Every structure is written in C-alpha cells, then in structure tokens.
Amino acid sequence: MPRIDRLVIVGLGLIGGSLGMAARRHRVAARVIGVSRSASRLKDAKRLGAIDEGFTNRLAAVTEADVVVLATPVDAIVPYAKALLPKMPAGSVLTDVGSTKSGIVNAIATLTPKGTAFVGGHPIAGSEQRGLSAASARLFDGSVCVLTPTQRTPARALAAVQQLWQPLVNRVLLMSPDQHDRVLAGASHLPHALSFCLAASAGAGPLPHAPKSLSDLTRIAQSDPELWDDIFLSNRSALIAAMDRFDRNWQQLRRLIRQKNAAALRRFLARAQASSHAIHRQ
Amino acid sequence: MPRIDRLVIVGLGLIGGSLGMAARRHRVAARVIGVSRSASRLKDAKRLGAIDEGFTNRLAAVTEADVVVLATPVDAIVPYAKALLPKMPAGSVLTDVGSTKSGIVNAIATLTPKGTAFVGGHPIAGSEQRGLSAASARLFDGSVCVLTPTQRTPARALAAVQQLWQPLVNRVLLMSPDQHDRVLAGASHLPHALSFCLAASAGAGPLPHAPKSLSDLTRIAQSDPELWDDIFLSNRSALIAAMDRFDRNWQQLRRLIRQKNAAALRRFLARAQASSHAIHRQ
C-alpha cells in the first residue's frame, strides 16, 4: 500500500524522469504524474515508464497533489514554487532536487502559504548526460539524498519527503541548507569547476586518444553549461571558499615545483595521497 | 619466429611486469629476462609468467642482450643506463619506459658507447596502482607507445624498439623528446597535479561516500608520491607552462564567479564543454 497517493514531478529530464521510473518501480506512490510543457515529452515519459499520467498544465497537475517535486534546472525552482504553492492543497508538500539549497530554501520560505510546506532536497546522483533519454530507474541506486529541513519545517512534511526517497537511495541525510551548500561546494561544485578549467586548458594534442588521467578529469566538463552556471552562481559564496582552499594548495604546488623543492614536494604529494585514500575509503 | 632473441627488463613493477607478460604472450622475443635486486620478486615474476629467467646481477643479465628496457622509476633511469651501457654488446639497444623524456634522452646521449644505442620510450598506460601484483598482459592493449628518437639515433635501433612495442599497443608514435614532454605535461602531468591538489583541498565531509565527480577527480591522487615528485621535477619546465595555462583559465573562472558575470560564465563553460567533447572524441 503506497503511502503517497499522488506524486507530481515537474520537469522530466534526467533526474525527473529517473525519479518517476524509480518511484513507480518501488511503488512509493499510487500515481506518478508528470508535468512538462511538451506533450511529446509527456508521451515519451509514459512510454518509458516514468509517469502514469502527464499534464502540460502545471497548475491543473498540482491541485490534488500530495507531494510535488520540482525537478527543473536550479534557476527555475523558485519561480515554479511561486506559481504552484498557492494552487497546492492543504497538507501537501513541495520539494525539489536542486544542487544548491540555501538560496532556494530562503526564497521559498517567504512564499509558502499556511497549510503547505517546502522541504529542500538533493539526490546526489547524476551524470554529465542530461535529458529523459538518459533517465534510469537505477540512477539513485546506492546514492545519498540530502534533505534540508529548517526549524520551521513541519515534521509531517519532512516525513513525507523522507518516505519518497528512502526506498530509492542508500541513505537519506538531513543537513541544514548552509551545511549542504558547504559540503557540496567541496565535493561536487569544486571538482566540476576544475574539470571545466582543465578541459579549457588542455588537450591530448597529437595523441590519437586522451590518456585515462585527462579523460577521467575532463569527463564532467561535458556537463551542460546552462545548468552549471546557475549552480556555480547560486552557490557562489560556498564555492568561492572551496576554490580559495584549492587555490592555496595549487599555488603551493606550483611554488614547490618552480623551486625544485623535492623534499617538500614529496611531503605535499604524500599528504594529498593520504587524503585521496580517505576519500576513496568513504 | 621472434625477431628479438634476448629481451631484458630491468625493474619488475607494474610496467616492467606487464611488459614481460605482454612480450611473452605476443612472442616478441625468444627469451624474456628479468632483473631485480630481489630474488623473491624474480620468483614471483616467473610464477606470474612475466619472465622466462631472472637475474639479481644486472650486469650479468645484459652482457648478451639484444634489447634492454629500463622499467624503473624515472630518477633511476640515467644511473642504470650509466651502469649497463658499457656492459651491453655491440649492436644492442637500450630503451626505457619513463614518463618524461628530454632530460633522460639528453643525459644518456653523453653516456652511450659506440656500437650501442638508446631510444627513449614511453608506453602511455598505467594506473594509480603499482607493483608486480597489479601487472597484466593486457595493460598496454589499445594504448599508445611514444618513442623519441633523435637525429643521432641509428635506424636499426629505432626499428628494434618499434618491433618490441608494435604488437603490444594500438599505436607507436614518434615524437621529439621535447614534443613528448610538452604533450604529456598537458595530457597527464597537469591532470595528476590537479588531482593531488584537489585531494589535498577537499573531502566528502559528512557524506557516507564521495560523489562520483570527487571520486573520479581524485582517483589518480592515489598514485605513488615517490614516482610523481620525480616526474613533476624532471618535466618541470613543460609542466610549469601547462600549469600556467591552467592557472589563467582558473583565475578567470574565479573572477567570473566572484563578479556574478553569468553571461561570460556561461560562455566560459560552453567553451570548456566543447573542448571536453573534443578530448573525448579523440
């Protein structure tokens, strides 16, 4: 017996489509409803098993919703919340899948009518690919979903969003929006920033194919610029702090190599190696 | 009928061990002889099918060699060449597998007695793992081996080293030592430098495991610091040029994010994405 009656997913790209597939597979809702401005996208989503029913009219889709998930690009989340929240029934819950949280949670806090609630969410899964065609019921397998309730979040709203994600992921973690943004700045946004810069700087040149090191480090730079400029700017202050931390190590490494300081260079690399081992043991 | 009679491999780690296995598998030599100071290493190498015969005495091993491959860490290559070249028979060829070439090729040029020859080599394959236990007959499958002859390299010496690698790799490429070092600085050494710095700067923090982006970008920072400080310092000037190229893009990206310049940021990321696509199409 599913505990959510009507689950509405707004935006049927990689994450929204995969969420629909996984939600239907794990029967977390009696009915999965998809919203897209494109009727052909809704048809594809139905054919792929991502939704039971599709709406091009976003307002009509949410009037009887229990849980609404905004699976749009980061910069569209607040405008969608503003449009949908007044139409959502009392007791319903709005959540999202955006890669940054503080700005979104703060903005939506001022928009939420009495009787409805917003819980920030971020399933840490994805790929440099995008779009419904890359969606998979298994995208979230083994992954972590971070939820970012605040002191004002009603317990039953948090519980509903936890119920949605729990069967789909390995762990649901609760963090404050600020903590989420600091953690993700270091663990995801900084790596993406570096990958974009490396891709902009380097090529395999005359080699017939890139060595694995270059290929691995530039893979995520194939990600969509239109998604990532929003993520970088909406998590600007935490990202700048993470970039500054990197920059201190980077300038130190450049200095040690310039100065041919072999002993200090080896210590630097040994410390980095230990940190990498710790990251991979996690 | 193998064209090389006695192939001697000095150093039986990941690369030397894999070369022995692949050479025996593809029958590129009548006899594969391994050299290690450790008798137990030689025993393991024989058991794993990496060599036909082992010598702890490096000088005795090379007196009847046709081709000798130095598969030691970068900083041991020139000292080994100095010790072995005077003991190698006329007509024999010395080569190496070092990740940098100019310094090695220039140093060995002054050490090579008449009748013997040195050809710089670099199979672009490897892993953050090291040691004989990680060796595999398939390590070089699909990869590229760069050889760096100079104007002084005898044609028959180059041909012998080409014969060794041709059956083992996808392509043997010829470059000047300087060109090799410039290409590898951008395509391998810079990515390793960035990975070490990212590992030193970032952690997944409270996440139960690192997101794929962080995990992919720090994987090669698990590489051995004792190998990589030598590679960085022996390719210092080309690496500094590649680091400077990266640094210009990196400082520009930081500036665009600080300034919230969304339009220029998106253009920057789009250019990086195009470059990444080009790298992955190679």
Short mmCIF file of C-alpha atoms in Angstrom, two decimals, chain B:
data_model
loop_
_atom_site.label_atom_id
_atom_site.label_comp_id
_atom_site.label_asym_id
_atom_site.label_seq_id
_atom_site.Cartn_x
_atom_site.Cartn_y
_atom_site.Cartn_z
CA MET B 1 59.86 -16.60 -35.27
CA PRO B 2 60.63 -13.83 -32.76
CA ARG B 3 62.82 -11.07 -34.06
CA ILE B 4 64.40 -10.23 -30.70
CA ASP B 5 66.44 -13.00 -29.17
CA ARG B 6 67.11 -11.77 -25.61
CA LEU B 7 64.87 -9.09 -24.17
CA VAL B 8 66.00 -7.88 -20.75
CA ILE B 9 63.59 -5.96 -18.50
CA VAL B 10 65.15 -4.09 -15.59
CA GLY B 11 62.62 -3.41 -12.85
CA LEU B 12 59.60 -5.65 -12.38
CA GLY B 13 56.87 -3.33 -11.14
CA LEU B 14 53.54 -2.56 -12.80
CA ILE B 15 55.07 -1.55 -16.15
CA GLY B 16 58.05 -3.93 -16.24
CA GLY B 17 55.94 -6.89 -15.14
CA SER B 18 53.16 -6.08 -17.61
CA LEU B 19 55.70 -5.65 -20.40
CA GLY B 20 57.17 -9.08 -19.64
CA MET B 21 53.73 -10.70 -19.66
CA ALA B 22 52.69 -8.96 -22.89
CA ALA B 23 56.03 -9.63 -24.60
CA ARG B 24 55.84 -13.33 -23.75
CA ARG B 25 52.21 -13.51 -24.80
CA HIS B 26 52.88 -11.87 -28.16
CA ARG B 27 56.20 -13.75 -28.56
CA VAL B 28 58.08 -10.59 -29.40
CA ALA B 29 61.28 -12.14 -28.01
CA ALA B 30 62.70 -15.65 -27.84
CA ARG B 31 63.58 -15.12 -24.19
CA VAL B 32 62.39 -12.55 -21.65
CA ILE B 33 64.89 -11.94 -18.87
CA GLY B 34 64.00 -10.01 -15.74
CA VAL B 35 66.33 -8.08 -13.48
CA SER B 36 65.54 -7.26 -9.87
CA ARG B 37 67.61 -6.88 -6.74
CA SER B 38 65.04 -9.08 -5.02
CA ALA B 39 65.24 -12.84 -5.64
CA SER B 40 61.70 -13.28 -4.37
CA ARG B 41 60.45 -10.66 -6.83
CA LEU B 42 62.11 -12.66 -9.62
CA LYS B 43 60.40 -15.81 -8.36
CA ASP B 44 57.01 -14.05 -8.33
CA ALA B 45 57.63 -12.67 -11.83
CA LYS B 46 58.41 -16.16 -13.12
CA ARG B 47 55.33 -17.61 -11.42
CA LEU B 48 53.15 -14.86 -12.95
CA GLY B 49 54.52 -15.54 -16.43
CA ALA B 50 56.26 -12.16 -16.68
CA ILE B 51 59.76 -13.57 -17.35
CA ASP B 52 61.47 -16.73 -18.52
CA GLU B 53 64.55 -16.20 -16.41
CA GLY B 54 65.65 -13.85 -13.63
CA PHE B 55 68.92 -12.21 -12.65
CA THR B 56 69.73 -10.33 -9.47
CA ASN B 57 73.04 -9.29 -11.05
CA ARG B 58 72.07 -6.58 -13.53
CA LEU B 59 75.44 -6.58 -15.28
CA ALA B 60 75.42 -10.33 -15.92
CA ALA B 61 71.87 -10.04 -17.30
CA VAL B 62 72.72 -7.63 -20.10
CA THR B 63 76.00 -8.97 -21.50
CA GLU B 64 74.19 -10.94 -24.20
CA ALA B 65 71.06 -8.79 -24.51
CA ASP B 66 69.56 -7.62 -27.78
CA VAL B 67 67.16 -5.13 -26.24
CA VAL B 68 67.27 -3.86 -22.65
CA VAL B 69 64.26 -2.00 -21.23
CA LEU B 70 64.68 0.18 -18.14
CA ALA B 71 61.35 -0.06 -16.33
CA THR B 72 62.50 1.66 -13.15
CA PRO B 73 61.22 4.90 -11.61
CA VAL B 74 62.21 7.99 -13.61
CA ASP B 75 65.05 9.05 -11.31
CA ALA B 76 66.80 5.66 -11.58
CA ILE B 77 66.87 5.51 -15.39
CA VAL B 78 70.03 7.55 -16.03
CA PRO B 79 72.07 5.84 -13.27
CA TYR B 80 71.03 2.43 -14.61
CA ALA B 81 71.90 3.45 -18.17
CA LYS B 82 75.31 4.59 -16.99
CA ALA B 83 75.98 1.24 -15.32
CA LEU B 84 74.58 -1.02 -18.03
CA LEU B 85 75.56 0.57 -21.37
CA PRO B 86 79.28 -0.27 -21.06
CA LYS B 87 78.38 -3.95 -20.45
CA MET B 88 75.91 -4.26 -23.34
CA PRO B 89 77.14 -5.99 -26.53
CA ALA B 90 77.71 -4.12 -29.80
CA GLY B 91 74.51 -3.82 -31.78
CA SER B 92 72.28 -3.97 -28.72
CA VAL B 93 69.71 -1.30 -27.88
CA LEU B 94 68.72 0.29 -24.59
CA THR B 95 65.28 1.82 -24.13
CA ASP B 96 63.15 2.94 -21.20
CA VAL B 97 59.52 3.49 -20.18
CA GLY B 98 59.95 6.78 -18.29
CA SER B 99 57.11 9.32 -18.22
CA THR B 100 59.45 12.19 -19.16
CA LYS B 101 61.95 12.18 -21.97
CA SER B 102 64.11 15.28 -22.63
CA GLY B 103 66.24 15.06 -19.50
CA ILE B 104 66.69 11.31 -19.84
CA VAL B 105 67.48 11.37 -23.57
CA ASN B 106 69.96 14.26 -23.21
CA ALA B 107 71.75 12.66 -20.24
CA ILE B 108 72.04 9.23 -21.83
CA ALA B 109 73.24 10.68 -25.17
CA THR B 110 76.54 11.53 -23.50
CA LEU B 111 76.88 8.05 -21.96
CA THR B 112 76.27 5.80 -24.96
CA PRO B 113 79.37 3.93 -26.17
CA LYS B 114 79.90 3.43 -29.90
CA GLY B 115 78.04 0.33 -31.12
CA THR B 116 75.17 0.60 -28.65
CA ALA B 117 72.20 2.93 -28.85
CA PHE B 118 69.50 4.39 -26.64
CA VAL B 119 65.93 5.09 -27.79
CA GLY B 120 63.62 6.89 -25.36
CA GLY B 121 60.24 5.23 -24.90
CA HIS B 122 57.01 5.85 -23.01
CA PRO B 123 54.05 3.48 -23.13
CA ILE B 124 51.10 5.68 -22.11
CA ALA B 125 49.42 3.19 -19.86
CA GLY B 126 49.40 2.72 -16.16
CA SER B 127 47.27 3.10 -13.15
CA GLU B 128 47.25 4.64 -9.72
CA GLN B 129 48.18 1.14 -8.56
CA ARG B 130 51.74 -0.01 -8.65
CA GLY B 131 53.83 -3.13 -8.29
CA LEU B 132 54.09 -6.53 -9.90
CA SER B 133 50.84 -7.67 -8.27
CA ALA B 134 48.92 -5.15 -10.39
CA ALA B 135 50.70 -6.18 -13.62
CA SER B 136 48.68 -7.52 -16.52
CA ALA B 137 49.43 -8.84 -20.02
CA ARG B 138 46.63 -6.55 -21.19
CA LEU B 139 47.88 -3.29 -19.61
CA PHE B 140 49.02 -1.92 -22.97
CA ASP B 141 46.03 -3.10 -25.01
CA GLY B 142 44.65 -0.21 -27.04
CA SER B 143 47.27 2.20 -25.75
CA VAL B 144 49.91 4.34 -27.41
CA CYS B 145 53.67 4.00 -27.01
CA VAL B 146 55.68 7.13 -27.78
CA LEU B 147 59.28 6.68 -28.94
CA THR B 148 61.59 9.68 -29.02
CA PRO B 149 64.46 9.12 -31.46
CA THR B 150 66.87 11.98 -32.15
CA GLN B 151 68.93 12.79 -35.22
CA ARG B 152 71.69 10.63 -33.76
CA THR B 153 69.51 7.53 -33.28
CA PRO B 154 70.56 4.68 -35.63
CA ALA B 155 67.63 3.46 -37.75
CA ARG B 156 68.15 -0.18 -36.73
CA ALA B 157 67.96 0.75 -33.05
CA LEU B 158 64.66 2.56 -33.55
CA ALA B 159 63.38 -0.37 -35.62
CA ALA B 160 64.22 -2.84 -32.83
CA VAL B 161 62.28 -0.85 -30.24
CA GLN B 162 59.37 -0.39 -32.66
CA GLN B 163 59.34 -4.17 -33.16
CA LEU B 164 59.12 -4.63 -29.42
CA TRP B 165 56.11 -2.35 -28.91
CA GLN B 166 54.18 -2.64 -32.18
CA PRO B 167 52.42 -5.92 -31.31
CA LEU B 168 51.64 -4.77 -27.75
CA VAL B 169 49.95 -1.41 -28.31
CA ASN B 170 47.44 0.21 -30.59
CA ARG B 171 49.93 2.72 -32.00
CA VAL B 172 53.62 3.51 -31.80
CA LEU B 173 54.11 7.27 -32.24
CA LEU B 174 57.40 9.04 -32.88
CA MET B 175 57.98 12.44 -31.29
CA SER B 176 60.97 14.54 -30.36
CA PRO B 177 61.78 14.34 -26.63
CA ASP B 178 60.69 17.99 -26.20
CA GLN B 179 57.42 17.46 -28.01
CA HIS B 180 56.73 14.37 -25.90
CA ASP B 181 57.31 16.33 -22.72
CA ARG B 182 55.06 19.21 -23.77
CA VAL B 183 52.26 16.84 -24.82
CA LEU B 184 52.46 14.74 -21.67
CA ALA B 185 52.68 17.80 -19.42
CA GLY B 186 49.21 18.83 -20.61
CA ALA B 187 47.66 15.40 -21.06
CA SER B 188 48.94 13.60 -17.98
CA HIS B 189 51.17 15.58 -15.61
CA LEU B 190 48.81 18.57 -15.26
CA PRO B 191 45.80 16.29 -14.56
CA HIS B 192 47.85 14.50 -11.90
CA ALA B 193 48.93 17.82 -10.34
CA LEU B 194 45.29 18.97 -10.18
CA SER B 195 44.13 15.69 -8.74
CA PHE B 196 46.74 15.86 -5.95
CA CYS B 197 45.71 19.46 -5.16
CA LEU B 198 42.00 18.62 -5.15
CA ALA B 199 42.58 15.65 -2.85
CA ALA B 200 44.61 17.91 -0.54
CA SER B 201 41.80 20.51 -0.52
CA ALA B 202 38.56 18.59 -0.47
CA GLY B 203 36.76 15.84 1.27
CA ALA B 204 33.25 14.49 1.04
CA GLY B 205 32.83 15.60 4.65
CA PRO B 206 29.72 14.14 6.28
CA LEU B 207 28.65 12.27 3.14
CA PRO B 208 28.84 8.49 3.58
CA HIS B 209 30.71 8.27 0.28
CA ALA B 210 32.21 10.72 -2.16
CA PRO B 211 30.09 11.83 -5.12
CA LYS B 212 31.30 10.38 -8.42
CA SER B 213 32.70 13.75 -9.51
CA LEU B 214 35.03 13.98 -6.48
CA SER B 215 35.86 10.29 -6.64
CA ASP B 216 36.77 10.41 -10.35
CA LEU B 217 38.85 13.55 -10.00
CA THR B 218 40.88 12.30 -7.02
CA ARG B 219 41.42 8.70 -8.15
CA ILE B 220 44.87 9.36 -9.66
CA ALA B 221 45.93 11.21 -6.50
CA GLN B 222 46.25 7.73 -5.03
CA SER B 223 49.36 7.40 -7.20
CA ASP B 224 52.72 6.98 -5.57
CA PRO B 225 54.24 10.29 -4.35
CA GLU B 226 57.74 8.85 -4.82
CA LEU B 227 57.12 8.32 -8.52
CA TRP B 228 55.34 11.60 -9.08
CA ASP B 229 57.69 14.04 -7.43
CA ASP B 230 60.33 12.76 -9.87
CA ILE B 231 58.02 13.05 -12.86
CA PHE B 232 56.97 16.59 -11.89
CA LEU B 233 60.56 17.75 -11.34
CA SER B 234 62.05 16.01 -14.35
CA ASN B 235 59.41 17.61 -16.61
CA ARG B 236 59.46 20.85 -14.66
CA SER B 237 59.56 23.47 -17.41
CA ALA B 238 56.89 21.88 -19.63
CA LEU B 239 54.75 21.23 -16.55
CA ILE B 240 55.07 24.82 -15.34
CA ALA B 241 53.96 26.03 -18.78
CA ALA B 242 50.91 23.72 -18.62
CA MET B 243 50.16 24.82 -15.04
CA ASP B 244 50.38 28.46 -16.12
CA ARG B 245 47.91 27.78 -18.95
CA PHE B 246 45.53 26.17 -16.47
CA ASP B 247 46.04 28.98 -13.98
CA ARG B 248 44.91 31.63 -16.48
CA ASN B 249 41.63 29.77 -17.01
CA TRP B 250 41.28 29.06 -13.30
CA GLN B 251 41.76 32.71 -12.25
CA GLN B 252 39.34 33.78 -14.97
CA LEU B 253 36.68 31.35 -13.72
CA ARG B 254 37.14 32.56 -10.12
CA ARG B 255 36.78 36.15 -11.30
CA LEU B 256 33.60 35.45 -13.30
CA ILE B 257 32.01 33.69 -10.32
CA ARG B 258 33.07 36.44 -7.89
CA GLN B 259 31.69 39.09 -10.23
CA LYS B 260 28.45 37.11 -10.85
CA ASN B 261 29.07 37.57 -14.57
CA ALA B 262 26.50 35.00 -15.71
CA ALA B 263 26.79 35.64 -19.45
CA ALA B 264 30.59 35.42 -19.55
CA LEU B 265 30.50 32.44 -17.17
CA ARG B 266 28.18 30.54 -19.49
CA ARG B 267 30.44 31.34 -22.47
CA PHE B 268 33.46 30.11 -20.50
CA LEU B 269 31.72 26.85 -19.57
CA ALA B 270 30.44 26.34 -23.14
CA ARG B 271 33.99 26.71 -24.47
CA ALA B 272 35.26 24.24 -21.85
CA GLN B 273 32.46 21.81 -22.68
CA ALA B 274 33.33 21.95 -26.40
CA SER B 275 36.96 21.26 -25.54
CA SER B 276 35.95 18.34 -23.33
CA HIS B 277 33.82 16.88 -26.11
CA ALA B 278 36.83 17.17 -28.44
CA ILE B 279 39.05 15.39 -25.89
CA HIS B 280 36.53 12.55 -25.55
CA ARG B 281 36.02 12.21 -29.30
CA GLN B 282 39.75 11.59 -29.78
#
